[in-house]
Structure formats: structure tokens, C-alpha cells
Short mmCIF file of N, CA and C in Angstrom, two decimals:
data_model
loop_
_atom_site.label_atom_id
_atom_site.label_comp_id
_atom_site.label_asym_id
_atom_site.label_seq_id
_atom_site.Cartn_x
_atom_site.Cartn_y
_atom_site.Cartn_z
N UNK A 1 5.20 43.21 17.88
CA UNK A 1 5.08 44.34 18.76
C UNK A 1 3.72 44.26 19.45
N UNK A 2 3.67 44.32 20.80
CA UNK A 2 2.41 44.26 21.52
C UNK A 2 1.47 45.38 21.06
N UNK A 3 0.20 45.04 20.95
CA UNK A 3 -0.78 46.01 20.52
C UNK A 3 -1.00 46.01 19.02
N UNK A 4 -0.13 45.38 18.25
CA UNK A 4 -0.28 45.35 16.80
C UNK A 4 -1.03 44.09 16.35
N UNK A 5 -1.50 43.31 17.30
CA UNK A 5 -2.26 42.11 17.00
C UNK A 5 -3.37 41.97 18.03
N UNK A 6 -4.31 41.09 17.75
CA UNK A 6 -5.36 40.81 18.72
C UNK A 6 -5.22 39.37 19.19
N UNK A 7 -5.39 39.17 20.47
CA UNK A 7 -5.32 37.82 21.02
C UNK A 7 -6.66 37.12 20.75
N UNK A 8 -6.58 35.91 20.22
CA UNK A 8 -7.79 35.14 19.91
C UNK A 8 -8.12 34.19 21.06
N UNK A 9 -7.12 33.54 21.60
CA UNK A 9 -7.35 32.64 22.73
C UNK A 9 -6.29 31.56 22.84
N UNK A 10 -6.33 30.81 23.93
CA UNK A 10 -5.34 29.75 24.15
C UNK A 10 -5.57 28.57 23.21
N UNK A 11 -4.48 28.00 22.73
CA UNK A 11 -4.53 26.83 21.85
C UNK A 11 -3.37 25.90 22.19
N UNK A 12 -3.48 24.68 21.72
CA UNK A 12 -2.37 23.74 21.84
C UNK A 12 -2.35 22.85 20.61
N UNK A 13 -1.20 22.32 20.30
CA UNK A 13 -1.05 21.43 19.16
C UNK A 13 0.03 20.41 19.42
N UNK A 14 0.03 19.36 18.63
CA UNK A 14 0.96 18.26 18.86
C UNK A 14 1.34 17.64 17.52
N UNK A 15 2.57 17.16 17.43
CA UNK A 15 3.04 16.40 16.28
C UNK A 15 3.89 15.25 16.79
N UNK A 16 3.64 14.05 16.29
CA UNK A 16 4.30 12.85 16.81
C UNK A 16 4.91 12.01 15.68
N UNK A 17 5.86 11.19 16.06
CA UNK A 17 6.43 10.19 15.16
C UNK A 17 6.35 8.84 15.88
N UNK A 18 6.01 7.80 15.13
CA UNK A 18 5.93 6.46 15.69
C UNK A 18 7.10 5.61 15.23
N UNK A 19 7.52 4.70 16.10
CA UNK A 19 8.64 3.80 15.79
C UNK A 19 8.23 2.36 16.05
N UNK A 20 8.56 1.49 15.12
CA UNK A 20 8.38 0.07 15.29
C UNK A 20 9.62 -0.48 15.97
N UNK A 21 9.44 -1.24 17.01
CA UNK A 21 10.53 -1.81 17.82
C UNK A 21 11.46 -0.72 18.37
N UNK A 22 10.96 0.50 18.46
CA UNK A 22 11.74 1.60 19.02
C UNK A 22 12.84 2.13 18.12
N UNK A 23 12.96 1.59 16.90
CA UNK A 23 14.06 1.98 16.02
C UNK A 23 13.63 2.40 14.62
N UNK A 24 12.62 1.78 14.07
CA UNK A 24 12.24 1.99 12.68
C UNK A 24 11.07 2.98 12.62
N UNK A 25 11.31 4.17 12.08
CA UNK A 25 10.20 5.14 12.00
C UNK A 25 9.12 4.64 11.04
N UNK A 26 7.87 4.69 11.51
CA UNK A 26 6.76 4.25 10.66
C UNK A 26 5.83 5.42 10.31
N UNK A 27 6.21 6.60 10.73
CA UNK A 27 5.45 7.80 10.36
C UNK A 27 6.41 8.98 10.32
N UNK A 28 5.96 10.02 9.69
CA UNK A 28 6.73 11.24 9.62
C UNK A 28 6.26 12.14 10.75
N UNK A 29 7.11 12.95 11.31
CA UNK A 29 6.62 13.86 12.34
C UNK A 29 7.61 14.24 13.39
N UNK A 30 7.05 14.69 14.51
CA UNK A 30 7.76 15.21 15.67
C UNK A 30 8.54 16.48 15.31
N UNK A 31 7.85 17.40 14.64
CA UNK A 31 8.45 18.67 14.29
C UNK A 31 7.68 19.81 14.95
N UNK A 32 8.41 20.75 15.51
CA UNK A 32 7.80 21.88 16.20
C UNK A 32 6.93 22.69 15.26
N UNK A 33 7.38 22.91 14.03
CA UNK A 33 6.60 23.71 13.07
C UNK A 33 5.25 23.07 12.79
N UNK A 34 5.18 21.75 12.77
CA UNK A 34 3.91 21.07 12.52
C UNK A 34 3.01 21.12 13.75
N UNK A 35 3.59 21.09 14.94
CA UNK A 35 2.79 21.24 16.16
C UNK A 35 2.19 22.64 16.24
N UNK A 36 2.97 23.66 15.83
CA UNK A 36 2.45 25.03 15.80
C UNK A 36 1.33 25.14 14.77
N UNK A 37 1.52 24.55 13.60
CA UNK A 37 0.48 24.59 12.56
C UNK A 37 -0.80 23.91 13.06
N UNK A 38 -0.68 22.80 13.79
CA UNK A 38 -1.85 22.12 14.34
C UNK A 38 -2.58 23.01 15.34
N UNK A 39 -1.83 23.73 16.15
CA UNK A 39 -2.44 24.65 17.12
C UNK A 39 -3.15 25.79 16.41
N UNK A 40 -2.55 26.34 15.38
CA UNK A 40 -3.15 27.47 14.67
C UNK A 40 -4.44 27.06 13.94
N UNK A 41 -4.51 25.83 13.47
CA UNK A 41 -5.72 25.35 12.79
C UNK A 41 -6.93 25.34 13.72
N UNK A 42 -6.69 25.26 15.01
CA UNK A 42 -7.79 25.20 15.98
C UNK A 42 -8.42 26.56 16.24
N UNK A 43 -7.81 27.61 15.72
CA UNK A 43 -8.31 28.95 15.97
C UNK A 43 -8.40 29.72 14.65
N UNK A 44 -9.59 29.77 14.03
CA UNK A 44 -9.76 30.45 12.75
C UNK A 44 -9.30 31.91 12.81
N UNK A 45 -8.53 32.31 11.81
CA UNK A 45 -8.02 33.67 11.74
C UNK A 45 -6.69 33.88 12.43
N UNK A 46 -6.19 32.86 13.11
CA UNK A 46 -4.91 32.97 13.81
C UNK A 46 -3.76 32.90 12.81
N UNK A 47 -2.74 33.72 13.04
CA UNK A 47 -1.58 33.73 12.16
C UNK A 47 -0.27 33.44 12.90
N UNK A 48 -0.31 33.46 14.23
CA UNK A 48 0.91 33.23 15.00
C UNK A 48 0.54 32.85 16.44
N UNK A 49 1.56 32.40 17.18
CA UNK A 49 1.41 32.12 18.60
C UNK A 49 2.31 33.05 19.39
N UNK A 50 1.81 33.52 20.53
CA UNK A 50 2.63 34.28 21.47
C UNK A 50 2.52 33.60 22.82
N UNK A 51 3.43 33.94 23.71
CA UNK A 51 3.43 33.36 25.07
C UNK A 51 3.33 31.84 25.00
N UNK A 52 4.16 31.22 24.15
CA UNK A 52 4.04 29.78 23.98
C UNK A 52 5.20 29.01 24.58
N UNK A 53 4.93 27.76 24.87
CA UNK A 53 5.94 26.83 25.35
C UNK A 53 5.93 25.60 24.45
N UNK A 54 7.03 24.90 24.41
CA UNK A 54 7.14 23.66 23.65
C UNK A 54 7.72 22.59 24.56
N UNK A 55 7.12 21.41 24.51
CA UNK A 55 7.55 20.28 25.32
C UNK A 55 7.65 19.05 24.44
N UNK A 56 8.48 18.10 24.84
CA UNK A 56 8.61 16.83 24.15
C UNK A 56 8.41 15.72 25.15
N UNK A 57 7.73 14.67 24.73
CA UNK A 57 7.58 13.50 25.58
C UNK A 57 7.66 12.24 24.73
N UNK A 58 7.91 11.12 25.37
CA UNK A 58 7.97 9.85 24.64
C UNK A 58 7.19 8.79 25.40
N UNK A 59 6.66 7.85 24.64
CA UNK A 59 5.95 6.70 25.19
C UNK A 59 6.58 5.46 24.57
N UNK A 60 6.93 4.50 25.42
CA UNK A 60 7.59 3.29 24.93
C UNK A 60 6.80 2.06 25.34
N UNK A 61 6.49 1.24 24.35
CA UNK A 61 5.79 -0.01 24.57
C UNK A 61 6.68 -1.12 24.04
N UNK A 62 6.27 -2.34 24.14
CA UNK A 62 7.13 -3.46 23.74
C UNK A 62 7.47 -3.40 22.25
N UNK A 63 6.48 -3.16 21.39
CA UNK A 63 6.71 -3.21 19.96
C UNK A 63 6.67 -1.82 19.33
N UNK A 64 6.12 -0.85 20.03
CA UNK A 64 5.85 0.46 19.45
C UNK A 64 6.34 1.56 20.40
N UNK A 65 6.90 2.60 19.82
CA UNK A 65 7.32 3.78 20.61
C UNK A 65 6.82 5.02 19.88
N UNK A 66 6.62 6.07 20.63
CA UNK A 66 6.11 7.32 20.06
C UNK A 66 6.81 8.48 20.75
N UNK A 67 7.25 9.46 19.95
CA UNK A 67 7.87 10.67 20.47
C UNK A 67 7.06 11.85 19.92
N UNK A 68 6.66 12.75 20.82
CA UNK A 68 5.78 13.85 20.42
C UNK A 68 6.33 15.19 20.89
N UNK A 69 6.01 16.22 20.12
CA UNK A 69 6.27 17.60 20.49
C UNK A 69 4.93 18.29 20.66
N UNK A 70 4.75 18.95 21.79
CA UNK A 70 3.53 19.70 22.09
C UNK A 70 3.86 21.18 22.20
N UNK A 71 2.96 22.02 21.73
CA UNK A 71 3.08 23.46 21.95
C UNK A 71 1.78 23.96 22.58
N UNK A 72 1.91 24.94 23.45
CA UNK A 72 0.79 25.58 24.10
C UNK A 72 1.06 27.08 24.03
N UNK A 73 0.05 27.85 23.69
CA UNK A 73 0.25 29.29 23.61
C UNK A 73 -1.06 30.04 23.37
N UNK A 74 -0.92 31.29 23.06
CA UNK A 74 -2.07 32.14 22.77
C UNK A 74 -2.04 32.46 21.28
N UNK A 75 -3.13 32.12 20.59
CA UNK A 75 -3.23 32.40 19.16
C UNK A 75 -3.52 33.90 18.98
N UNK A 76 -2.86 34.49 17.99
CA UNK A 76 -3.08 35.90 17.67
C UNK A 76 -3.33 36.07 16.19
N UNK A 77 -3.99 37.18 15.84
CA UNK A 77 -4.26 37.50 14.46
C UNK A 77 -4.13 38.99 14.25
N UNK A 78 -4.24 39.44 13.02
CA UNK A 78 -4.13 40.88 12.75
C UNK A 78 -5.29 41.64 13.35
N UNK A 79 -5.04 42.89 13.70
CA UNK A 79 -6.10 43.73 14.26
C UNK A 79 -7.07 44.14 13.22
#
């Protein structure tokens, strides 16, 4: 509910997974919840994000590929 929290400021976070030869995962990741957690860590006292967006992108190289989820939003905390 608006007014029941205080806005701390804009934050962003990212979570990625890497693939060997574009098929074999070599790391864990690419989860929205982990991208949100990364964003919240950047703002002490933040407990949630409001006015946020989530995007996914991929990068492909000859031997390595990476898929990432990014979130951007406003960190909020209790009043």
C-alpha cells in the first residue's frame, strides 16, 4: 500500500548462468529471485522493490554462452 513504506532509491541487480558450448551449464543462476536479492543487497535496509522491470539477455561466443536476468526498480523499506 503506498505510503506504508519509504523509498530508499533506485537499484538494479543481475543473475546469470553460463554455458559451455552453448549447451552444458557450468554455473547455477538466471533466476529472477536472485536478481532481486542482488538489487536489494545494494541498498541497506531495503526489504522490497517497487516500480520494477525485469529483462533477459543472452551473449553467445564460440565456446561460451551466458544468459542473464536483470531487474531495475526502487528499493523500499519500512517506515
